[in-house]
Coordinates of C-alpha atoms in Angstrom, one line a residue:
Chain A
M295 CA 78.1 144.1 143.8
L296 CA 78.0 147.3 145.9
A297 CA 74.7 149.0 146.5
M298 CA 76.2 152.3 145.6
T299 CA 76.8 151.1 142.0
A300 CA 73.3 150.0 141.6
P301 CA 71.4 152.1 139.0
R302 CA 68.8 154.2 140.8
L303 CA 67.7 156.9 138.3
I304 CA 67.7 157.6 134.6
G305 CA 68.3 161.3 134.1
L306 CA 67.9 163.2 130.9
D307 CA 69.3 166.5 129.9
W308 CA 67.2 167.2 126.9
G309 CA 67.7 170.5 125.2
T310 CA 67.1 172.2 121.8
S311 CA 70.0 170.6 120.0
S312 CA 71.0 167.5 121.9
L313 CA 70.0 164.8 124.4
R314 CA 72.3 163.6 127.1
A315 CA 71.3 160.6 129.2
Y316 CA 72.8 159.6 132.6
L317 CA 72.4 156.3 134.4
L318 CA 72.8 157.4 138.0
A319 CA 73.6 155.5 141.2
D320 CA 73.3 156.7 144.8
A321 CA 74.5 160.3 145.4
A322 CA 74.2 161.1 141.7
T323 CA 77.2 158.8 140.8
V324 CA 77.3 158.6 137.0
L325 CA 77.4 154.9 136.0
D326 CA 77.0 155.6 132.3
V327 CA 76.3 158.5 130.0
R328 CA 75.1 158.7 126.4
S329 CA 74.9 161.7 124.0
R330 CA 72.8 161.9 120.9
P331 CA 72.0 164.8 118.6
W332 CA 68.3 164.3 119.3
G333 CA 67.5 167.8 120.6
I334 CA 63.8 168.7 120.5
M335 CA 64.3 170.5 117.2
H336 CA 66.1 167.5 115.7
A337 CA 64.2 164.4 116.8
P338 CA 64.6 161.4 114.5
P339 CA 61.7 159.8 112.6
G340 CA 59.4 158.5 115.3
G341 CA 59.8 161.6 117.4
F342 CA 60.7 161.8 121.0
A343 CA 59.9 158.1 121.8
A344 CA 62.2 157.0 119.0
A345 CA 64.9 159.4 120.3
L346 CA 64.6 157.9 123.8
Q347 CA 64.6 154.4 122.5
D348 CA 67.7 155.0 120.4
T349 CA 69.6 156.6 123.3
V350 CA 68.6 154.4 126.3
G351 CA 66.4 151.6 125.0
D352 CA 68.6 149.0 126.6
W353 CA 68.4 150.8 130.0
L354 CA 64.6 150.9 129.8
V355 CA 64.6 147.2 129.2
S356 CA 67.2 146.3 131.8
Y357 CA 65.8 148.5 134.5
P358 CA 62.1 148.6 134.0
K359 CA 61.3 150.1 137.4
L360 CA 63.9 152.8 137.4
P361 CA 62.4 156.3 137.7
T362 CA 63.1 158.6 134.8
I363 CA 63.5 162.4 135.1
A364 CA 64.2 165.0 132.5
A365 CA 65.2 168.7 132.4
G366 CA 65.4 171.2 129.5
M367 CA 63.4 172.1 126.4
I368 CA 61.7 168.7 126.4
G369 CA 59.3 170.4 128.9
S370 CA 58.5 173.3 126.6
T371 CA 55.5 173.8 124.3
Q372 CA 57.6 172.2 121.5
G373 CA 58.7 169.3 123.8
W374 CA 57.1 166.0 124.8
A375 CA 54.8 167.6 127.3
Q376 CA 54.6 171.0 128.7
A377 CA 56.0 171.5 132.2
P378 CA 54.7 174.9 133.2
Y379 CA 57.3 177.3 134.4
C380 CA 57.9 177.8 138.2
P381 CA 57.8 181.4 139.2
C382 CA 60.8 183.1 140.8
P383 CA 61.9 182.8 143.5
A384 CA 62.4 179.0 143.0
G385 CA 64.7 176.4 144.4
A386 CA 65.0 172.6 144.1
K387 CA 62.0 172.2 146.5
E388 CA 59.7 174.3 144.3
L389 CA 60.9 172.6 141.2
A390 CA 60.3 169.1 142.7
A391 CA 56.8 170.1 143.8
A392 CA 56.0 171.2 140.2
V393 CA 57.4 168.2 138.3
T394 CA 55.1 167.2 135.4
A395 CA 54.5 163.4 134.9
V396 CA 53.8 162.2 131.4
V397 CA 53.1 158.5 130.5
I398 CA 55.6 157.6 127.8
G399 CA 54.8 153.9 127.4
T400 CA 53.3 150.9 129.2
D401 CA 54.2 151.3 132.8
R402 CA 56.7 154.1 132.3
V403 CA 56.4 157.7 133.3
L404 CA 58.7 160.6 132.4
H405 CA 59.0 163.2 135.1
I406 CA 59.8 166.6 133.6
I407 CA 61.4 169.3 135.7
P408 CA 59.8 172.7 135.0
G409 CA 61.7 175.8 133.9
V410 CA 61.7 179.0 135.9
E411 CA 60.1 182.3 134.9
Q412 CA 60.5 185.8 136.1
H413 CA 57.7 188.3 135.9
G414 CA 57.6 192.0 136.4
D415 CA 60.1 194.6 135.1
A416 CA 62.4 192.0 133.7
P417 CA 60.4 189.2 132.1
N418 CA 62.6 186.2 131.6
V419 CA 62.7 182.4 131.3
M420 CA 65.0 179.5 131.7
R421 CA 64.7 175.8 131.0
G422 CA 67.5 173.4 132.0
E423 CA 69.6 175.9 133.8
E424 CA 67.4 175.6 136.9
T425 CA 68.5 172.0 137.2
Q426 CA 72.1 172.8 136.8
I427 CA 71.7 175.4 139.6
A428 CA 70.0 172.8 141.8
G429 CA 73.0 170.6 141.2
A430 CA 75.5 173.4 141.9
L431 CA 73.8 174.3 145.2
A432 CA 73.6 170.6 146.2
L433 CA 77.3 170.2 145.4
D434 CA 78.5 173.4 147.1
T435 CA 76.3 174.4 149.9
T436 CA 78.4 177.6 150.5
L437 CA 76.6 179.0 147.4
R438 CA 73.2 178.6 149.0
A439 CA 72.9 181.6 151.3
Q440 CA 73.8 184.2 148.7
S441 CA 75.7 183.9 145.4
L442 CA 76.0 185.0 141.8
L443 CA 76.0 182.1 139.4
V444 CA 77.1 182.6 135.8
L445 CA 76.1 179.9 133.3
P446 CA 77.8 180.7 130.0
G447 CA 76.3 179.3 126.8
T448 CA 74.0 179.9 123.9
H449 CA 71.9 182.0 126.2
S450 CA 74.1 182.8 129.2
K451 CA 72.3 183.1 132.5
W452 CA 73.4 185.4 135.4
V453 CA 71.6 184.2 138.4
A454 CA 71.2 185.8 141.8
V455 CA 70.7 183.1 144.4
R456 CA 69.4 183.7 147.9
D457 CA 68.5 181.1 150.6
G458 CA 68.9 178.3 148.1
R459 CA 66.5 179.8 145.5
I460 CA 66.8 181.5 142.2
E461 CA 65.8 185.1 143.2
H462 CA 66.5 187.0 139.9
F463 CA 68.2 186.2 136.6
D464 CA 69.2 187.9 133.3
T465 CA 69.8 186.3 129.9
Y466 CA 72.6 187.3 127.5
M467 CA 72.3 185.8 124.0
T468 CA 76.1 185.8 123.7
G469 CA 76.6 182.3 122.4
E470 CA 73.9 182.5 119.8
L471 CA 75.0 186.0 118.7
F472 CA 78.5 184.7 118.2
A473 CA 77.3 181.7 116.2
V474 CA 75.0 183.7 113.9
L475 CA 77.6 186.4 113.4
R476 CA 80.3 183.8 112.7
D477 CA 78.2 181.7 110.3
Y478 CA 76.0 184.2 108.6
S479 CA 77.3 187.8 108.8
I480 CA 80.2 189.5 107.1
L481 CA 82.2 189.3 110.4
G482 CA 82.7 185.5 109.8
R483 CA 84.0 185.8 106.3
P484 CA 87.7 186.6 106.9
A485 CA 88.1 183.6 109.2
Q486 CA 86.3 181.3 106.6
E487 CA 88.8 182.5 104.0
A488 CA 91.8 182.3 106.2
E489 CA 93.9 179.2 106.4
V490 CA 93.3 177.0 109.3
A491 CA 95.6 178.3 112.0
Q492 CA 96.4 177.7 115.6
S493 CA 93.5 178.6 117.8
P494 CA 92.5 180.1 120.2
F495 CA 94.2 183.4 119.7
W496 CA 94.3 184.6 123.3
T497 CA 95.9 187.9 122.6
D498 CA 93.1 188.8 120.1
F499 CA 90.5 187.5 122.5
A500 CA 91.9 189.7 125.3
R501 CA 91.9 192.7 122.9
G502 CA 88.2 192.1 122.2
V503 CA 87.4 191.9 125.9
E504 CA 89.4 195.1 126.5
V505 CA 87.5 197.0 123.8
A506 CA 84.2 196.0 125.4
R507 CA 85.4 196.9 128.8
E508 CA 86.5 200.3 127.7
A509 CA 83.4 200.9 125.5
G510 CA 81.9 203.5 127.9
E511 CA 78.4 204.6 127.9
S512 CA 77.6 203.8 124.3
G513 CA 78.4 200.1 124.9
L514 CA 79.0 197.3 122.4
M515 CA 76.8 198.3 119.5
P516 CA 79.3 200.6 117.8
K517 CA 82.2 198.2 118.4
L518 CA 81.0 195.1 116.6
F519 CA 82.1 196.3 113.2
L520 CA 85.7 196.6 114.5
A521 CA 85.9 192.8 113.8
R522 CA 85.8 193.8 110.1
S523 CA 87.5 197.2 109.9
L524 CA 90.5 196.1 111.9
V525 CA 91.0 193.2 109.5
L526 CA 90.6 195.5 106.5
Q527 CA 93.2 197.9 107.9
G528 CA 95.7 195.1 108.6
Q529 CA 95.5 195.4 112.4
L530 CA 93.8 192.0 113.0
G531 CA 94.6 188.7 111.5
A532 CA 91.7 187.1 109.5
A533 CA 92.1 183.8 111.3
A534 CA 92.2 185.6 114.7
S535 CA 89.2 187.8 114.0
L536 CA 86.7 185.3 115.5
D537 CA 88.5 185.2 118.8
F538 CA 88.5 189.0 118.8
L539 CA 84.7 188.8 118.2
S540 CA 84.4 186.2 121.0
G541 CA 86.2 188.5 123.3
L542 CA 84.1 191.5 122.2
L543 CA 80.8 189.6 122.9
I544 CA 81.9 188.0 126.2
G545 CA 83.4 191.3 127.3
G546 CA 80.2 193.0 126.4
E547 CA 78.2 190.6 128.5
L548 CA 80.5 191.1 131.5
R549 CA 80.5 194.9 131.0
A550 CA 76.7 194.9 131.0
A551 CA 76.2 192.4 133.8
L552 CA 78.8 193.8 136.2
C553 CA 77.2 197.2 136.0
G554 CA 74.6 195.9 138.4
A555 CA 76.8 193.6 140.5
P556 CA 80.2 195.2 140.9
G557 CA 82.8 193.4 142.9
Q558 CA 80.7 190.2 143.4
S559 CA 82.7 187.0 143.1
P560 CA 80.8 184.8 140.7
A561 CA 80.6 181.0 140.4
L562 CA 81.1 179.8 136.8
I563 CA 79.1 176.8 135.9
G564 CA 79.3 174.8 132.7
D565 CA 81.5 173.5 129.9
A566 CA 85.2 173.9 130.9
V567 CA 86.4 175.3 127.6
L568 CA 83.8 178.0 127.5
C569 CA 84.3 178.7 131.2
D570 CA 88.0 179.2 130.6
R571 CA 87.1 182.1 128.2
Y572 CA 84.8 183.6 130.8
Q573 CA 87.4 183.3 133.5
R574 CA 90.0 185.1 131.4
A575 CA 87.5 187.8 130.7
F576 CA 86.5 188.1 134.3
S577 CA 90.2 188.6 135.2
Q578 CA 90.4 191.5 132.7
F579 CA 87.5 193.0 134.6
G580 CA 89.4 192.8 137.8
V581 CA 87.4 189.8 139.1
R582 CA 90.2 187.3 139.9
K583 CA 88.4 185.1 142.3
V584 CA 86.1 182.9 140.3
H585 CA 84.6 179.7 141.6
R586 CA 84.3 176.9 139.0
L587 CA 81.8 174.1 138.9
E588 CA 81.5 171.5 136.2
R589 CA 79.1 168.6 135.4
V590 CA 76.4 169.7 137.8
T591 CA 73.5 168.5 135.7
P592 CA 73.5 164.9 137.1
D593 CA 73.5 166.2 140.6
G594 CA 70.6 168.5 139.8
L595 CA 68.5 165.7 138.2
W596 CA 69.3 163.5 141.2
H597 CA 68.6 166.2 143.8
V598 CA 65.2 167.2 142.3
A599 CA 64.3 163.5 141.9
V600 CA 65.0 163.0 145.6
L601 CA 62.9 166.0 146.6
A602 CA 60.1 164.8 144.3
G603 CA 60.1 161.4 146.1
L604 CA 61.2 159.5 143.0
V605 CA 64.3 158.2 144.8
T606 CA 65.4 158.2 148.4
P607 CA 69.0 159.3 149.2
S608 CA 69.4 156.4 151.6
F609 CA 67.8 153.9 149.4
V610 CA 69.4 150.4 149.4
S611 CA 68.6 148.4 146.3
N612 CA 66.3 145.4 146.8
Q613 CA 65.9 145.0 143.1
S614 CA 67.8 142.6 141.0
E615 CA 68.7 145.5 138.7
T616 CA 72.4 146.1 138.8
I617 CA 75.0 147.2 136.4
Q618 CA 77.8 144.8 135.4
Chain B
M268 CA 65.9 217.2 71.4
L269 CA 66.9 219.2 74.4
A270 CA 70.6 219.2 75.6
M271 CA 69.5 218.6 79.2
T272 CA 68.0 215.3 78.2
A273 CA 71.2 214.1 76.5
P274 CA 72.9 211.3 78.4
R275 CA 76.1 212.5 79.9
L276 CA 77.2 209.8 82.4
I277 CA 76.6 206.2 83.2
G278 CA 76.7 205.9 87.0
L279 CA 76.8 202.6 88.9
D280 CA 75.9 201.9 92.5
W281 CA 77.5 198.5 92.8
G282 CA 77.3 197.0 96.2
T283 CA 77.6 193.6 97.9
S284 CA 74.1 192.3 96.9
S285 CA 72.9 194.4 94.0
L286 CA 73.9 196.6 91.0
R287 CA 72.0 199.7 90.2
A288 CA 72.8 201.6 87.0
Y289 CA 71.8 205.2 86.2
L290 CA 71.8 206.9 82.9
L291 CA 72.3 210.5 83.8
A292 CA 71.8 213.8 82.0
D293 CA 73.0 217.3 83.0
A294 CA 72.6 218.1 86.7
A295 CA 72.3 214.4 87.6
T296 CA 68.9 214.1 85.9
V297 CA 68.0 210.4 85.9
L298 CA 67.0 209.4 82.4
D299 CA 66.9 205.7 83.1
V300 CA 67.6 203.3 85.9
R301 CA 68.2 199.6 86.0
S302 CA 68.5 197.2 89.0
R303 CA 70.0 193.8 88.9
P304 CA 70.9 191.3 91.7
W305 CA 74.5 191.2 90.4
G306 CA 76.2 192.4 93.7
I307 CA 79.9 191.6 93.9
M308 CA 79.1 188.5 95.9
H309 CA 76.5 187.4 93.3
A310 CA 78.0 188.1 89.9
P311 CA 76.6 185.9 87.0
P312 CA 78.8 183.5 85.0
G313 CA 81.2 185.7 83.2
G314 CA 81.8 187.8 86.2
F315 CA 81.6 191.6 86.5
A316 CA 81.9 192.1 82.7
A317 CA 78.9 189.9 82.1
A318 CA 77.0 191.7 84.9
L319 CA 77.6 195.0 83.4
Q320 CA 76.8 193.8 79.9
D321 CA 73.5 192.3 81.1
T322 CA 72.6 195.5 83.0
V323 CA 73.6 198.3 80.6
G324 CA 74.9 196.5 77.4
D325 CA 72.6 198.6 75.3
W326 CA 73.8 201.9 76.9
L327 CA 77.4 200.9 76.3
V328 CA 76.7 200.3 72.6
S329 CA 74.4 203.4 72.1
Y330 CA 76.7 205.8 73.9
P331 CA 80.3 204.5 73.3
K332 CA 81.9 207.7 74.6
L333 CA 79.9 208.2 77.7
P334 CA 82.1 208.2 80.9
T335 CA 81.3 205.5 83.3
I336 CA 81.7 205.9 87.1
A337 CA 81.0 203.5 90.0
A338 CA 80.8 203.5 93.7
G339 CA 80.5 200.8 96.3
M340 CA 82.0 197.3 97.0
I341 CA 83.0 197.0 93.3
G342 CA 86.1 199.0 94.4
S343 CA 87.0 196.5 97.3
T344 CA 89.6 193.8 97.2
Q345 CA 86.7 191.4 96.1
G346 CA 85.6 193.9 93.5
W347 CA 86.6 194.5 89.9
A348 CA 89.6 196.6 90.9
Q349 CA 90.7 197.9 94.2
A350 CA 90.1 201.6 94.7
P351 CA 92.2 202.3 97.9
Y352 CA 90.4 204.0 100.7
C353 CA 90.7 207.8 101.1
P354 CA 91.6 208.7 104.6
C355 CA 89.4 210.9 106.8
P356 CA 88.7 213.8 106.6
A357 CA 87.4 213.3 103.0
G358 CA 85.0 215.2 100.8
A359 CA 83.9 215.0 97.2
K360 CA 87.1 216.7 96.1
E361 CA 89.4 214.2 97.8
L362 CA 87.3 211.3 96.4
A363 CA 87.5 212.7 92.9
A364 CA 91.2 213.1 93.1
A365 CA 91.5 209.4 94.2
V366 CA 89.2 207.8 91.6
T367 CA 90.7 204.6 90.2
A368 CA 90.5 204.0 86.5
V369 CA 90.3 200.5 85.2
V370 CA 90.1 199.4 81.6
I371 CA 87.0 197.2 81.2
G372 CA 87.0 196.7 77.4
T373 CA 88.2 198.2 74.2
D374 CA 88.2 201.9 74.5
R375 CA 86.2 201.8 77.8
V376 CA 87.3 202.8 81.3
L377 CA 85.4 202.4 84.5
H378 CA 86.2 205.0 87.1
I379 CA 85.8 203.7 90.6
I380 CA 85.2 206.1 93.5
P381 CA 87.2 205.1 96.6
G382 CA 85.7 204.3 100.0
V383 CA 86.7 206.3 103.1
E384 CA 88.7 205.0 106.0
Q385 CA 89.2 206.3 109.5
H386 CA 92.4 205.5 111.5
G387 CA 93.3 206.0 115.1
D388 CA 91.2 205.2 118.1
A389 CA 88.1 204.3 116.1
P390 CA 89.2 202.3 113.0
N391 CA 86.4 202.3 110.5
V392 CA 85.6 201.9 106.8
M393 CA 82.8 202.8 104.3
R394 CA 82.3 202.1 100.7
G395 CA 79.4 203.5 98.8
E396 CA 78.1 205.8 101.6
E397 CA 80.8 208.4 100.8
T398 CA 79.1 208.9 97.4
Q399 CA 75.7 209.2 99.0
I400 CA 77.1 211.8 101.3
A401 CA 78.7 213.7 98.4
G402 CA 75.3 213.7 96.8
A403 CA 73.5 214.8 99.9
L404 CA 76.0 217.7 100.4
A405 CA 75.6 218.7 96.8
L406 CA 71.8 218.6 97.0
D407 CA 71.6 220.5 100.3
T408 CA 74.4 222.9 100.9
T409 CA 73.2 223.8 104.3
L410 CA 74.6 220.5 105.5
R411 CA 78.1 221.3 104.4
A412 CA 79.4 223.5 107.2
Q413 CA 78.5 221.1 110.1
S414 CA 76.0 218.3 110.2
L415 CA 75.2 214.9 111.5
L416 CA 74.2 212.5 108.7
V417 CA 72.6 209.1 109.5
L418 CA 72.5 206.5 106.8
P419 CA 70.5 203.5 108.1
G420 CA 71.1 200.1 106.5
T421 CA 72.9 196.8 106.8
H422 CA 75.7 198.7 108.3
S423 CA 74.3 202.1 109.5
K424 CA 76.7 205.0 109.3
W425 CA 76.7 208.0 111.6
V426 CA 78.7 210.7 109.9
A427 CA 80.0 213.9 111.3
V428 CA 80.4 216.4 108.5
R429 CA 82.5 219.6 108.7
D430 CA 83.4 222.0 105.9
G431 CA 81.9 219.6 103.3
R432 CA 84.1 216.7 104.4
I433 CA 83.5 213.5 106.3
E434 CA 85.3 214.2 109.5
H435 CA 84.4 211.2 111.7
F436 CA 82.0 208.2 111.4
D437 CA 80.7 205.2 113.3
T438 CA 79.2 202.0 112.1
Y439 CA 76.3 200.1 113.6
M440 CA 75.6 196.6 112.2
T441 CA 71.9 197.1 113.0
G442 CA 70.5 195.9 109.7
E443 CA 72.7 192.8 109.5
L444 CA 72.1 192.0 113.1
F445 CA 68.4 192.2 112.6
A446 CA 68.6 190.0 109.5
V447 CA 70.7 187.2 111.1
L448 CA 68.7 187.2 114.3
R449 CA 65.4 187.0 112.3
D450 CA 66.6 184.3 109.9
Y451 CA 68.9 182.2 112.0
S452 CA 68.3 182.8 115.8
I453 CA 65.6 181.6 118.1
L454 CA 64.2 185.2 118.1
G455 CA 62.9 184.7 114.5
R456 CA 61.0 181.5 115.2
P457 CA 57.8 182.9 116.7
A458 CA 57.2 185.1 113.6
Q459 CA 58.0 182.3 111.2
E460 CA 55.4 180.2 112.9
A461 CA 52.8 182.9 113.2
E462 CA 50.2 183.5 110.6
V463 CA 51.0 186.3 108.1
A464 CA 49.5 189.3 109.7
Q465 CA 49.3 193.0 109.2
S466 CA 52.7 194.7 109.5
P467 CA 54.3 196.8 110.6
F468 CA 53.2 196.6 114.2
W469 CA 54.1 200.1 115.2
T470 CA 53.1 199.8 118.8
D471 CA 55.4 196.9 119.3
F472 CA 58.2 198.7 117.4
A473 CA 57.7 201.7 119.7
R474 CA 57.9 199.4 122.7
G475 CA 61.2 197.9 121.5
V476 CA 62.6 201.5 121.1
E477 CA 61.4 202.4 124.5
V478 CA 63.1 199.4 126.1
A479 CA 66.3 200.3 124.5
R480 CA 66.0 203.9 125.4
E481 CA 65.4 203.0 129.1
A482 CA 68.1 200.3 129.1
G483 CA 70.5 202.3 131.3
E484 CA 74.1 201.7 131.7
S485 CA 74.0 198.0 130.9
G486 CA 72.7 198.7 127.4
L487 CA 71.1 196.4 124.9
M488 CA 72.8 193.1 125.6
P489 CA 70.5 191.9 128.4
K490 CA 67.4 193.1 126.5
L491 CA 67.6 191.0 123.3
F492 CA 66.2 187.9 124.9
L493 CA 63.0 189.9 125.7
A494 CA 61.9 189.3 122.1
R495 CA 61.6 185.7 123.2
S496 CA 60.6 185.8 126.9
L497 CA 57.8 188.3 126.2
V498 CA 56.3 186.0 123.6
L499 CA 56.6 183.0 125.9
Q500 CA 54.8 185.0 128.7
G501 CA 52.0 186.0 126.3
Q502 CA 53.0 189.7 126.5
L503 CA 54.0 190.1 122.9
G504 CA 52.4 188.6 119.8
A505 CA 54.4 186.2 117.8
A506 CA 53.8 188.0 114.5
A507 CA 54.7 191.3 116.1
S508 CA 57.9 190.1 117.8
L509 CA 60.1 191.0 114.8
D510 CA 58.9 194.6 114.9
F511 CA 59.7 194.7 118.6
L512 CA 63.1 193.3 117.8
S513 CA 63.5 196.0 115.1
G514 CA 62.6 198.7 117.6
L515 CA 65.0 197.2 120.1
L516 CA 67.9 197.2 117.7
I517 CA 67.2 200.6 116.1
G518 CA 66.6 202.0 119.6
G519 CA 69.9 200.5 120.8
E520 CA 71.7 202.2 117.9
L521 CA 70.1 205.5 118.7
R522 CA 70.8 205.1 122.4
A523 CA 74.5 204.4 121.8
A524 CA 75.0 207.0 119.1
L525 CA 73.1 209.9 120.8
C526 CA 75.3 209.4 123.9
G527 CA 78.0 211.2 122.0
A528 CA 75.9 213.7 120.1
P529 CA 73.0 214.8 122.3
G530 CA 70.5 217.2 120.9
Q531 CA 72.0 217.3 117.4
S532 CA 69.5 217.4 114.6
P533 CA 70.3 214.7 112.2
A534 CA 69.8 214.3 108.5
L535 CA 68.5 210.9 107.6
I536 CA 69.6 209.6 104.2
G537 CA 68.4 206.5 102.4
D538 CA 65.5 204.2 101.7
A539 CA 62.2 205.9 102.7
V540 CA 60.7 202.8 104.5
L541 CA 63.7 202.3 106.6
C542 CA 64.1 206.0 107.3
D543 CA 60.5 206.1 108.5
R544 CA 61.4 203.6 111.2
Y545 CA 64.4 205.7 112.2
Q546 CA 62.4 208.9 112.3
R547 CA 59.8 207.3 114.6
A548 CA 62.6 206.1 116.9
F549 CA 64.3 209.5 116.8
S550 CA 61.0 211.1 117.9
Q551 CA 60.9 208.7 120.9
F552 CA 64.4 210.0 121.8
G553 CA 63.1 213.5 121.8
V554 CA 64.6 214.3 118.4
R555 CA 61.6 215.7 116.5
K556 CA 63.4 217.7 113.9
V557 CA 64.8 215.3 111.4
H558 CA 65.9 216.3 107.9
R559 CA 65.2 213.7 105.2
L560 CA 67.0 213.1 101.9
E561 CA 66.3 210.4 99.4
R562 CA 67.9 209.1 96.2
V563 CA 71.1 210.9 96.7
T564 CA 73.4 208.4 94.9
P565 CA 72.9 209.7 91.4
D566 CA 73.8 213.2 92.6
G567 CA 76.9 211.8 94.4
L568 CA 78.1 209.9 91.3
W569 CA 77.5 213.0 89.1
H570 CA 79.2 215.4 91.5
V571 CA 82.3 213.3 91.9
A572 CA 82.4 212.8 88.1
V573 CA 82.3 216.5 87.6
L574 CA 85.1 217.1 90.1
A575 CA 87.1 214.3 88.5
G576 CA 86.8 216.1 85.2
L577 CA 84.8 213.2 83.6
V578 CA 81.9 215.6 82.8
T579 CA 81.6 219.3 82.9
P580 CA 78.5 220.7 84.6
S581 CA 78.0 223.2 81.7
F582 CA 78.7 220.7 79.0
V583 CA 76.6 221.0 75.9
S584 CA 76.4 217.8 73.8
N585 CA 78.2 217.9 70.5
Q586 CA 77.9 214.2 70.2
S587 CA 75.3 212.4 68.2
E588 CA 74.5 210.4 71.3
T589 CA 71.0 211.2 72.4
I590 CA 68.2 209.4 74.1
Q591 CA 65.1 208.7 72.2

């Protein structure tokens, strides 16, 4: 039994639509991972306690003394307990100092990492991404001094980092816009009616990006309906129309975001499939050097837990708790 | 019995979500109007024939020889019969020449007005609005030589008219975007959870318009999430957040559309409540002279029917068909 495989931390990435749990050993080594659909808006009967029990009940029994830390919407007003936002600029140190502890059972405390909020001219909030960013900056220290991080998703975040802290960020609702337009607007109808076909349609995606890039001053708003009119005029396949829309929206995000940060080389953080789309779009915008980072959340949870004094990086297990 | 109250035409405004039927006398005088939820996506059992029977069955019996004309999605591929699009530039004359006749029962024909399509750099389509525009230009001839018509709605149309014809148009999905974001995205949640309160919140609407107007080159995309972050930071009331979003989207439409047509004085056509919102927004963009036109569809149906030879403007009834 090696000490580095001893479980040291239970880390929870607990968002709106899902709960992901990591059993972590030294240096954020992932020993086990579980995913459940128990996002804070979809908790099972019995609520958050039941969700946690269902997901990691055996870990809680096997490792009664393991510290437990969580990030994401579980710290929102709709979550288990509110972890008030940390103001910008905020880095892992500020997050660790503001962790909210909530008693979740006999002898067990859940430490919730706060989100980050931005005041002033551009009010904004994030919850969960701050932990990914802490992980990214821990994994790749070259990003700490000054960098542009892009976290694509339901609510994409564009984050300016300086001296290891989140200095400024913008939110683009690209992922949610795509989902509601696909599922509930007229733009989704052709694809629903089309036969299932090979996807993704990269040519149509690239065309959507190109339309957004060339949109000029009037921007994306007058272009959205193209996803319908092009289909009606036989210039876009019904099955491919959603990839065109995806390109249009991601291209619109890049067009808007790169106005303020031309020529900067971004680091893309997140799901590989989605980051592939963004990297293709970046390349169409002339940004060919894109840094990629995946699976940064466990590192963020670990790093904040270390700074919060919940675990020590050089800790050597003297507990009998081990993993088989 | 006056000839001018004799029914001369049955006119149908048959869209995606509803069917509105007009019984028209000379000069597009509305003798009767019926509304049903039998849009082409919501036809009752028995389909379009049953919808028509339910809505105006008595008119069809009482006035067996009255011509019947329709505009809207009923002429689309999902409609009763396809009325192929008229290419731009198109006016009432071109529409009338391209009316599609479909036999809908013994001795009865439905004349369907085509939509208009735009090819080239800005592919676009409309169905239904072309008939409103024909009505507007018939009602107010000062708009014929050169004008900018704005038809707010699910898919707002901005139409450049020259010499009585639709020369160019753009589509903004503002109404549909608002609906899907309100009903299905996180932006609608605060208002759903808020107590029912006095609406509209004009101050918050104006604030949304202002944010869009001041958005600068990056446009609306990075601003949408404000409808959430401002609520979370206590700077926007939950109940008022939808009016802020409405202002943001309408302001975004105006910002984009006015880029290409600065200083032009538009004519607003359509529903009075919605046009009020647009007029307020226009005023924030410095456009204080806005022409307003309402209930133009009966005039459009009538005007196209006249040009198609279905009715004559000077017709004097020699039929026994009259209205009581």
